[in-house]
Coordinates of C-alpha atoms in Angstrom, one line a residue:
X208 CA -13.1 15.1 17.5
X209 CA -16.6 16.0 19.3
X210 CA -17.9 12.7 17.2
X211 CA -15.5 10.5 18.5
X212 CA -15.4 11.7 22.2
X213 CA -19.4 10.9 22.1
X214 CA -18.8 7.6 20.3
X215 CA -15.7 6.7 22.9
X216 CA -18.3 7.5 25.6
X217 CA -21.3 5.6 24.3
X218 CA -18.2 2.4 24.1
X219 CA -17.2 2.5 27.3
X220 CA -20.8 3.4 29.2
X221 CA -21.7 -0.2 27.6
X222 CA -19.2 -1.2 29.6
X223 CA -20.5 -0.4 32.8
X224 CA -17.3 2.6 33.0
X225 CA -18.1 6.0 33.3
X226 CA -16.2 8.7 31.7
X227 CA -15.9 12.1 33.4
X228 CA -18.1 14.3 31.8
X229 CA -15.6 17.1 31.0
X230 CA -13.4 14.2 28.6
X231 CA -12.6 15.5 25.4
X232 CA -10.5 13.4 23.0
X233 CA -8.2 15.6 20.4
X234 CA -6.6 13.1 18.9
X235 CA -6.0 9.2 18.8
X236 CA -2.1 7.5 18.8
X237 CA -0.6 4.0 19.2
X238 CA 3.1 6.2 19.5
X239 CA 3.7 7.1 23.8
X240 CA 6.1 9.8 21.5
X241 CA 3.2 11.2 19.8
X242 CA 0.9 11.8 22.6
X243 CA -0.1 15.5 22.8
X244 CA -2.9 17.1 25.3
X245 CA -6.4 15.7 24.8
X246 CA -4.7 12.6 23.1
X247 CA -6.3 9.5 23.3
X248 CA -3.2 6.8 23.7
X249 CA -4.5 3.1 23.1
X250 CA -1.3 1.3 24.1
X251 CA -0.8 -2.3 21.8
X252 CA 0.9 -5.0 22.8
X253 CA 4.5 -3.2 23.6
X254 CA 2.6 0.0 24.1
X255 CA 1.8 -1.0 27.8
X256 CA 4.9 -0.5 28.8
X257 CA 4.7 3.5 28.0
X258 CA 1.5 4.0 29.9
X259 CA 3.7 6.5 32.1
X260 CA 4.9 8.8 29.7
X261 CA 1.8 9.0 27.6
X262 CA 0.2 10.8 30.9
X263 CA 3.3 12.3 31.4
X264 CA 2.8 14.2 28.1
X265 CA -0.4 14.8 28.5
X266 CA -2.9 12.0 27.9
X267 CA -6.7 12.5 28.3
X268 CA -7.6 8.9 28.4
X269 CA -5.2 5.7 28.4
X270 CA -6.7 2.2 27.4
X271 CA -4.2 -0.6 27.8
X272 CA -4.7 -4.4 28.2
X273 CA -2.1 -4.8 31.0
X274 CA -1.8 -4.5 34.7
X275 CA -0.6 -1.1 35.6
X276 CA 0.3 -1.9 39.5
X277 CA 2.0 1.0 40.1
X278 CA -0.7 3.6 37.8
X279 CA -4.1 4.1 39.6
X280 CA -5.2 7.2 37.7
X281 CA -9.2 7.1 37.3
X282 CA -8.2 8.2 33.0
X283 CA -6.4 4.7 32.3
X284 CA -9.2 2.4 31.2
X285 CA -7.8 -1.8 31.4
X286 CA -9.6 -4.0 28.8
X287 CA -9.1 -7.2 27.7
X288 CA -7.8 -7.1 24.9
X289 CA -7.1 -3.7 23.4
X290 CA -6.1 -4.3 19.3
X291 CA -10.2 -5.0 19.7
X292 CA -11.1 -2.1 21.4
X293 CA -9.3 -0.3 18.5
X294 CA -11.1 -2.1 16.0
X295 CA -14.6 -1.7 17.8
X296 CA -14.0 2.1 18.3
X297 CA -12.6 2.7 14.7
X298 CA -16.3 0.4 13.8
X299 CA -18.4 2.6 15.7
X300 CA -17.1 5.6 14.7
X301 CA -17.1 5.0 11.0
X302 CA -20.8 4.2 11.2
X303 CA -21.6 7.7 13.0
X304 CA -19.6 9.8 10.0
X305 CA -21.0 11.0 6.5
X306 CA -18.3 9.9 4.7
X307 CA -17.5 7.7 1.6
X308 CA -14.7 5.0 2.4
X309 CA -13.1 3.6 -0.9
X310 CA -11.4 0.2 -0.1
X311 CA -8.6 -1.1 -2.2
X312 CA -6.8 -4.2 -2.1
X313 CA -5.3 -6.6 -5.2
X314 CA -1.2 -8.6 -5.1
X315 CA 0.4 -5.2 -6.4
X316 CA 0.2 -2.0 -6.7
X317 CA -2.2 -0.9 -3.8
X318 CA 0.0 1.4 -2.5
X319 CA 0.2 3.4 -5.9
X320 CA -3.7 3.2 -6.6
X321 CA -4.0 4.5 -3.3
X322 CA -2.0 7.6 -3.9
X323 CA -3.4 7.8 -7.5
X324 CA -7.1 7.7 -6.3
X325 CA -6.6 10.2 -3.0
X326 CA -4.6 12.5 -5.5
X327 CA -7.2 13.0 -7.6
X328 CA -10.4 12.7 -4.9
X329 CA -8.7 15.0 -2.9
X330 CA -8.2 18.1 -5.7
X331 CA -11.8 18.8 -4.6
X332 CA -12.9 16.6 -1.5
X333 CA -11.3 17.1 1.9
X334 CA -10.0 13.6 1.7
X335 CA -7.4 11.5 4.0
X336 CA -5.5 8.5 2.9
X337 CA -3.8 5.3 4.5
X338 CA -0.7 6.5 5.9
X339 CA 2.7 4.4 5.2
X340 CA 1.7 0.6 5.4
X341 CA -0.7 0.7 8.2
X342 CA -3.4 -1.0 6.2
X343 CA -3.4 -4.6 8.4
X344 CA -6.2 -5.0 11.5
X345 CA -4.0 -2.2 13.6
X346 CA -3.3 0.3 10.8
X347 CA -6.5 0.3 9.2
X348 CA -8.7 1.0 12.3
X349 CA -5.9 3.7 13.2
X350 CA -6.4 5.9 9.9
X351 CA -10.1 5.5 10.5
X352 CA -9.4 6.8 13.7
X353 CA -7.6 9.6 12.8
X354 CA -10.5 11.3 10.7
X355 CA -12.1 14.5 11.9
X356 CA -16.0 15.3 11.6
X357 CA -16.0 17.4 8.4
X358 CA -13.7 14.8 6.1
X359 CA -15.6 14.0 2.8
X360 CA -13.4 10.6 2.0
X361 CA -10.7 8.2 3.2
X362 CA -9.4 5.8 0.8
X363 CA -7.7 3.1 2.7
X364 CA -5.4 0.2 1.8
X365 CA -6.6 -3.3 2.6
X366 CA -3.7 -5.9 3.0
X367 CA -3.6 -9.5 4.0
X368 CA -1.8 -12.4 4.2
X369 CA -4.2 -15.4 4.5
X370 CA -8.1 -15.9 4.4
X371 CA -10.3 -13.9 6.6
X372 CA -8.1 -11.1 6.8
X373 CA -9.8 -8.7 4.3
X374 CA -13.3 -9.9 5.7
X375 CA -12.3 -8.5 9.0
X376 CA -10.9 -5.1 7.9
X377 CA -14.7 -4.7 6.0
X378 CA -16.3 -5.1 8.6
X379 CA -14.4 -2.7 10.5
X380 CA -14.7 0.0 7.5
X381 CA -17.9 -0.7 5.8
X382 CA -16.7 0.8 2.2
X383 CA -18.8 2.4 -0.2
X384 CA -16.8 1.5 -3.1
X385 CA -14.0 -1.8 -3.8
X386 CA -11.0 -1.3 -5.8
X387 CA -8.9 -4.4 -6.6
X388 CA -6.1 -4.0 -8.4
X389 CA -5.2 -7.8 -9.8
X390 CA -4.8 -11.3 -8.7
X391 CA -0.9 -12.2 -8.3
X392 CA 1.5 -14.3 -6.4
X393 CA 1.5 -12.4 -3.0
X394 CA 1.7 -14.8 -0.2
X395 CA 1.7 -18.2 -1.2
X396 CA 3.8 -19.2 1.5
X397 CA 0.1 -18.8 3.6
X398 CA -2.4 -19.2 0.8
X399 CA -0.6 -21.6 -1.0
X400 CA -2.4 -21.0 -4.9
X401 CA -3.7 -17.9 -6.7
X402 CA -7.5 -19.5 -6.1
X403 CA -7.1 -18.8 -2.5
X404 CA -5.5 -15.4 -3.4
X405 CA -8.6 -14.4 -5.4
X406 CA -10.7 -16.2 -2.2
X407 CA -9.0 -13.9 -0.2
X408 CA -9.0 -11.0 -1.7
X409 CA -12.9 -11.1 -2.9
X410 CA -14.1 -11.5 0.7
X411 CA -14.3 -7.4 -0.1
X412 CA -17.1 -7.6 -2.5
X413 CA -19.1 -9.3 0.1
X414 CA -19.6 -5.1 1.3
X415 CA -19.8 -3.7 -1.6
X416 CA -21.9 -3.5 -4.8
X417 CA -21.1 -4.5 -8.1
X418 CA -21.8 -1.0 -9.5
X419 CA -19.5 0.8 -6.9
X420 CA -16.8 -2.2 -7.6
X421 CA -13.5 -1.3 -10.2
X422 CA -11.6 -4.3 -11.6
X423 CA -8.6 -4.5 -13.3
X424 CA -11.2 -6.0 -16.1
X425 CA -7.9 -7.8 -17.9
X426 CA -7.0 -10.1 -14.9
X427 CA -8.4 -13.4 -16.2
X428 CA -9.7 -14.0 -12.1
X429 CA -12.1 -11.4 -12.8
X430 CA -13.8 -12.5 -15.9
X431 CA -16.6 -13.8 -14.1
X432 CA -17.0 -11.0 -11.7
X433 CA -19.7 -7.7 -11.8
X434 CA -18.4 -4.7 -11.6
X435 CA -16.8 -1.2 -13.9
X436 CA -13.6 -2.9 -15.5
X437 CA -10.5 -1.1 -16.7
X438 CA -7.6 -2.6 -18.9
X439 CA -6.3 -2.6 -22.2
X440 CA -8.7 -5.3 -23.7
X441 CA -11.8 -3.8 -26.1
X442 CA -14.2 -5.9 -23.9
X443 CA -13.5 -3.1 -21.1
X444 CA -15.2 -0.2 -19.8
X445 CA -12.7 2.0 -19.8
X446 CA -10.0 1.4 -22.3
X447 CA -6.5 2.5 -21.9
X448 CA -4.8 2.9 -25.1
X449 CA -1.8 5.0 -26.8
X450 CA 0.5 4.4 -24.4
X451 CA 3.9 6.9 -24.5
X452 CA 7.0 6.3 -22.5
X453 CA 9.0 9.3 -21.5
X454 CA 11.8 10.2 -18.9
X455 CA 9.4 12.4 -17.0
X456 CA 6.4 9.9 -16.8
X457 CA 3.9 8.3 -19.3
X458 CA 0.7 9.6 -21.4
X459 CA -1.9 7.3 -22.5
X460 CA -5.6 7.5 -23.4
X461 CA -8.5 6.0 -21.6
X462 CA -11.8 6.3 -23.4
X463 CA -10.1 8.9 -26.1
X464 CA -9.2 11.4 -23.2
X465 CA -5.3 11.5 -22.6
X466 CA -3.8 12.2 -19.5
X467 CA 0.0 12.0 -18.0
X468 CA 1.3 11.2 -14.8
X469 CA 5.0 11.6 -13.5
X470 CA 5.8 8.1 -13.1
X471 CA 6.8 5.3 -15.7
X472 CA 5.4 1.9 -16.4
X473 CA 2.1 0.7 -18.2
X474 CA 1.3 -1.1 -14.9
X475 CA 1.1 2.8 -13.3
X476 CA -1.2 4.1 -16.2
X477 CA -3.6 1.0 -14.9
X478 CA -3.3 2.3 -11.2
X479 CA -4.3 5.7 -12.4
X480 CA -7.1 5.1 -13.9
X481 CA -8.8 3.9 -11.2
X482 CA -8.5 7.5 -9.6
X483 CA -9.6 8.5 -13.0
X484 CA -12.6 6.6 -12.8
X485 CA -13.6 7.7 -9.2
X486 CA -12.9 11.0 -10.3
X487 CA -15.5 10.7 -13.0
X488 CA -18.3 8.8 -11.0
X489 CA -17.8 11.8 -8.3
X490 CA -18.3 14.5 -10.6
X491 CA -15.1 15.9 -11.3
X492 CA -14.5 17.6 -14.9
X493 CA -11.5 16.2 -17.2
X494 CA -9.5 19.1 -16.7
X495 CA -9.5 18.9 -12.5
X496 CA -8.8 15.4 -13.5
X497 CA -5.6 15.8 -15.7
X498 CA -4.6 18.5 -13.6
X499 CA -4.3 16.2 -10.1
X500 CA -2.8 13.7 -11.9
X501 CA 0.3 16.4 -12.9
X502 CA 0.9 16.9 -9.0
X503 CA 0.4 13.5 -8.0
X504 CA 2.5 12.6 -4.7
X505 CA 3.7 9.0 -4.8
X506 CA 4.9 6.9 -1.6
X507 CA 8.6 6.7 -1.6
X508 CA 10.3 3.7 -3.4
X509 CA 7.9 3.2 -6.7
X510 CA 10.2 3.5 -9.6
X511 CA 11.4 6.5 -7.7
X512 CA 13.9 8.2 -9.6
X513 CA 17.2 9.2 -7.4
X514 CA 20.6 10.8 -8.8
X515 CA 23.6 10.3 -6.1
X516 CA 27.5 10.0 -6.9
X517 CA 26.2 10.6 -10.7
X518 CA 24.5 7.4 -10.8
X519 CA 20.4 7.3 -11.7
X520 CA 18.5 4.5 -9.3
X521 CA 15.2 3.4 -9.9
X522 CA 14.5 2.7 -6.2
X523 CA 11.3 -0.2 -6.8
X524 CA 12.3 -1.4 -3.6
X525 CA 9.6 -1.4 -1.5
X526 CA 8.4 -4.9 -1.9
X527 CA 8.1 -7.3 -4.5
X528 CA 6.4 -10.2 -6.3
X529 CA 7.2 -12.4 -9.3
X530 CA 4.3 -10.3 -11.1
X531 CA 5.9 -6.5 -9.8
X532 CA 9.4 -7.8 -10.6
X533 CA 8.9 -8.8 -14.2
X534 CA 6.6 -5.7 -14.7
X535 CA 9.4 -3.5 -13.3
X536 CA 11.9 -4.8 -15.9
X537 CA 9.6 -4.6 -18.6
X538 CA 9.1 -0.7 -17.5
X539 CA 13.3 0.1 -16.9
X540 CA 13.6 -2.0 -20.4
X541 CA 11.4 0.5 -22.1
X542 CA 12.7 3.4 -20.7
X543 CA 14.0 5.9 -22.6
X544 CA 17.4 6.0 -21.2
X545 CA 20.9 7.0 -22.5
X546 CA 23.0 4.7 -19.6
X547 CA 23.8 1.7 -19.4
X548 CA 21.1 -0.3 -17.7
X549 CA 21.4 -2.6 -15.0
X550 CA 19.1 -4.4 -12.6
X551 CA 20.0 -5.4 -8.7
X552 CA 17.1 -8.2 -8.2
X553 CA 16.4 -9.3 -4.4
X554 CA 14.6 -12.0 -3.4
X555 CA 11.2 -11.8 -3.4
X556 CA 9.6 -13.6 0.2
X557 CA 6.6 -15.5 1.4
X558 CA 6.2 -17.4 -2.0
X559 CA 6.0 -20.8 -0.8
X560 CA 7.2 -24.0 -1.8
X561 CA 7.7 -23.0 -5.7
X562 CA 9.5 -20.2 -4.7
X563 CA 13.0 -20.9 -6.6
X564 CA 10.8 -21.6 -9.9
X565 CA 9.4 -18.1 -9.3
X566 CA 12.7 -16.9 -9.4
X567 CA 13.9 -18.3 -11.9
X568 CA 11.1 -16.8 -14.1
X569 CA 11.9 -13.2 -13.0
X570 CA 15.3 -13.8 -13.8
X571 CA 14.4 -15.6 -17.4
X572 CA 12.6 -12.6 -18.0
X573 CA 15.4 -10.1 -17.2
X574 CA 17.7 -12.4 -19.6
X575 CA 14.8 -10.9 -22.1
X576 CA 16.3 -7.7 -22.1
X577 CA 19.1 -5.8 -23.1
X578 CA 20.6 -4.8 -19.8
X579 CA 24.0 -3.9 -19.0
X580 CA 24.2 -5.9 -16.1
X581 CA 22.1 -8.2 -13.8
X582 CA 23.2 -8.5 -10.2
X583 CA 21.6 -10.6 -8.0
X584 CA 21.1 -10.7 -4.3
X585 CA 20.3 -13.1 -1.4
X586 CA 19.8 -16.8 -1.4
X587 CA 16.8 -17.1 -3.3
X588 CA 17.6 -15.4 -6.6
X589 CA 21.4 -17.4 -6.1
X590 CA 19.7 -20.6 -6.2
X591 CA 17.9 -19.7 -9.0
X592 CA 20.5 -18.3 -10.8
X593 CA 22.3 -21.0 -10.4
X594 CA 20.4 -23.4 -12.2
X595 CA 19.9 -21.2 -15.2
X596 CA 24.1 -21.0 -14.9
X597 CA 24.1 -17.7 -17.2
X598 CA 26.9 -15.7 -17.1
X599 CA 25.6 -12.7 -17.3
X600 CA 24.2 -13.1 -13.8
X601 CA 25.9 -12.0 -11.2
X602 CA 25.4 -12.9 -7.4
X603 CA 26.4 -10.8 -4.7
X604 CA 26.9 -11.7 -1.4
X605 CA 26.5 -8.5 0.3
X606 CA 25.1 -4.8 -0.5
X607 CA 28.6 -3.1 -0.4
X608 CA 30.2 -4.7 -2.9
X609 CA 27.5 -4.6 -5.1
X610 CA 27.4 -0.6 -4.5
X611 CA 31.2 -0.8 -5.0
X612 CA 30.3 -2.9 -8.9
X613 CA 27.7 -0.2 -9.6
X614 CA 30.1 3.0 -9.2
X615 CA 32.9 1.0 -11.1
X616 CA 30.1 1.4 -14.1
X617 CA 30.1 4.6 -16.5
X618 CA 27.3 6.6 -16.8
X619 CA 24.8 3.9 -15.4
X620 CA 21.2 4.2 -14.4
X621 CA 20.1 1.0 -11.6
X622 CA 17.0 -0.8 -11.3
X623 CA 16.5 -1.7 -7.5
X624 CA 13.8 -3.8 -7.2
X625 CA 13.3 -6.9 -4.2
X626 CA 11.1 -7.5 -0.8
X627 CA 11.3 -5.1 2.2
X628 CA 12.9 -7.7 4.0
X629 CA 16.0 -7.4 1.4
X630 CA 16.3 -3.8 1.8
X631 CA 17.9 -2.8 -1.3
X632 CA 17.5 0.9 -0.7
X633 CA 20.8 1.1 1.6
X634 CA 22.4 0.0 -1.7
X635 CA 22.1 4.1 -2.6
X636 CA 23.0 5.0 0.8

């Protein structure tokens, strides 16, 4: 990292402190566990406490924002505050790399999009991608941070929960091209109405120009907006059409091209073809296209399909929002499936005030279908259940039994699908 050791320098000579000439950074962590030789260890709040063993393993330079009384090595740097310094660092280096940053944030399906548009970018580019969830004002100047000199393109994951948020994480990244994915229901419990949510997340487009922005063009927030739009609609740019639902994944057209991808629901063919896109405005043919898509790897827990004790899960269980829920069932509805079908629906959190009516509109929507079962889990989707006093909702009051319900069903496949917080994976443990 000869780039960021200069830019590290340059940072801290501003500062009236004097690295050793010698200093050569290898590689940046927030983990004391991770710490190799060379490493850079910038301890965050908890972090301070592991000042020790990061030397210990082998440290080059330590920045913390705590007294170290009983540390007086010349390599362990005291700021005030250090999630800044991260922040300032990642800044600075970003601006001395040739690289393109792609920026994505929207209520659902980042994640997805994400893994869609570094799949198909990264056939030919050497390209790195948000790792896990780090995509907040720690984990986004971390990935940045963990670029080497000769990387092409980083596609990172913008997330937020109030206003401000995204305007921060810009600046930090200065992206050459904006991806949003749609306007939902994320966070209301902070931003209180989708206007704020579209506030929120369009403080992006402030970095970015309209020609190197991709909307989700049939999201009515973005009618207004500039930009290259993607949907179903005909007023489009690129049209997604011929949809085709099979157990392995789905095909569908966009433009008259048909691809596939090995993962179900129309909401995915829409996250795809935003890598499709990006694929196309960086010159890559159709065929390396199609062919990324094929080998696409998707974080764990997006309609991931799992087969233990001889029942199929759909593990959807990362998070959730009224909009991912009721698109989720729509998907599992349509899937071509010979089980019987039934869904386990969390709650979904931070929805605010309305948050029972939300709810109950997931659940009305599941009564839509013609599932086996519908079991229901946590205090939020009981109250709600309650007042649409349907009997073929269940509630559960704990994960076991409903594992127990599930394995008393014959040849059954299970939606999962509810808020980390619920964490309805341990239901297929």
């Amino acid at each position: 990292m000869k780039t960021f050791t200069e830019v590290l320098i340059s940072y801290f000579r501003k500062l009236d402190y004097k690295l050793t000439e010698n200093v050569f950074i290898t590689n940046v962590q927030m983990d004391s566990k991770k710490v190799t030789k060379g490493s850079l260890f910038i301890a965050i709040n908890n972090g301070n406490n592991y000042v020790d063993e990061a030397l210990k393993r082998g440290a080059e330079i330590v920045i913390c924002d705590r007294d170290i009384k009983e540390l007086t090595f010349s390599n362990v740097i005291k700021v005030e505050n250090s999630i800044e310094t991260l922040q300032e660092l990642a800044k600075m280096y970003r601006q001395r790399l040739k690289i393109k940053v792609v920026a994505i944030t929207g209520s659902e399906g980042k994640t997805t999009t994400k893994d869609f548009i570094f799949g198909v970018l990264s056939k030919r580019y050497k390209a790195k991608k948000t790792l896990g969830n780090h995509n907040n004002h720690i984990g986004l100047p971390f990935t940045l941070l963990q670029l080497q000199d000769d990387d092409e393109m980083v596609v990172l994951e913008m997330g937020m929960s109030n206003l401000g948020e995204i305007d921060l994480l810009s600046k930090i990244a200065a992206p050459d091209y904006a991806v949003i994915t749609n306007i939902g229901d994320s966070h209301l419990e902070f931003l209180k109405n989708r206007d704020n949510v579209f506030k929120a997340k369009t403080e992006l487009l402030k970095y970015v120009s309209s020609e190197n922005t991709l909307l989700y063009g049939d999201d009515p927030y973005f009618k207004s907006l500039e930009g290259i739009k993607i949907g179903f609609k005909e007023q489009n740019d690129y049209i997604i059409n011929s949809e085709k639902d099979d157990y392995e994944g789905i095909s569908f057209n966009l433009n008259k091209e048909t691809y596939f991808i090995p993962l179900n629901g129309s909401y995915n063919a829409i996250n795809s073809s935003f890598g499709i896109v990006l694929g196309k405005i960086f010159d890559m043919s159709y065929p390396e296209i199609r062919e990324s898509l094929k080998n696409i790897e998707i974080t764990g827990m997006r309609f991931e399909k799992i087969i233990k004790d001889e029942v199929l899960y759909i593990n959807d269980a990362y998070n959730a929002s009224p909009v991912s829920m009721k698109m989720a069932l729509k998907a599992f509805s349509s899937l071509p499936l010979d089980r019987n079908k039934v869904v386990v629906l969390g709650d979904a959190l931070e929805l605010g005030e309305k948050e029972i009516e939300y709810h109950k509109e997931v659940l009305l929507e599941a009564l839509e279908h013609d599932f086996y079962k519908i079991f229901v889990y946590g205090e939020r989707m009981k109250k709600a259940s309650e007042i649409l006093n349907d009997s073929r909702i269940i509630c559960f009051e704990n994960k076991n039994t409903i594992k127990d319900s599930i394995r008393n069903i014959k040849n059954v496949g299970v939606l999962l699908k509810g808020s980390r917080g619920m964490k309805l994976e341990e239901i297929i443990m």
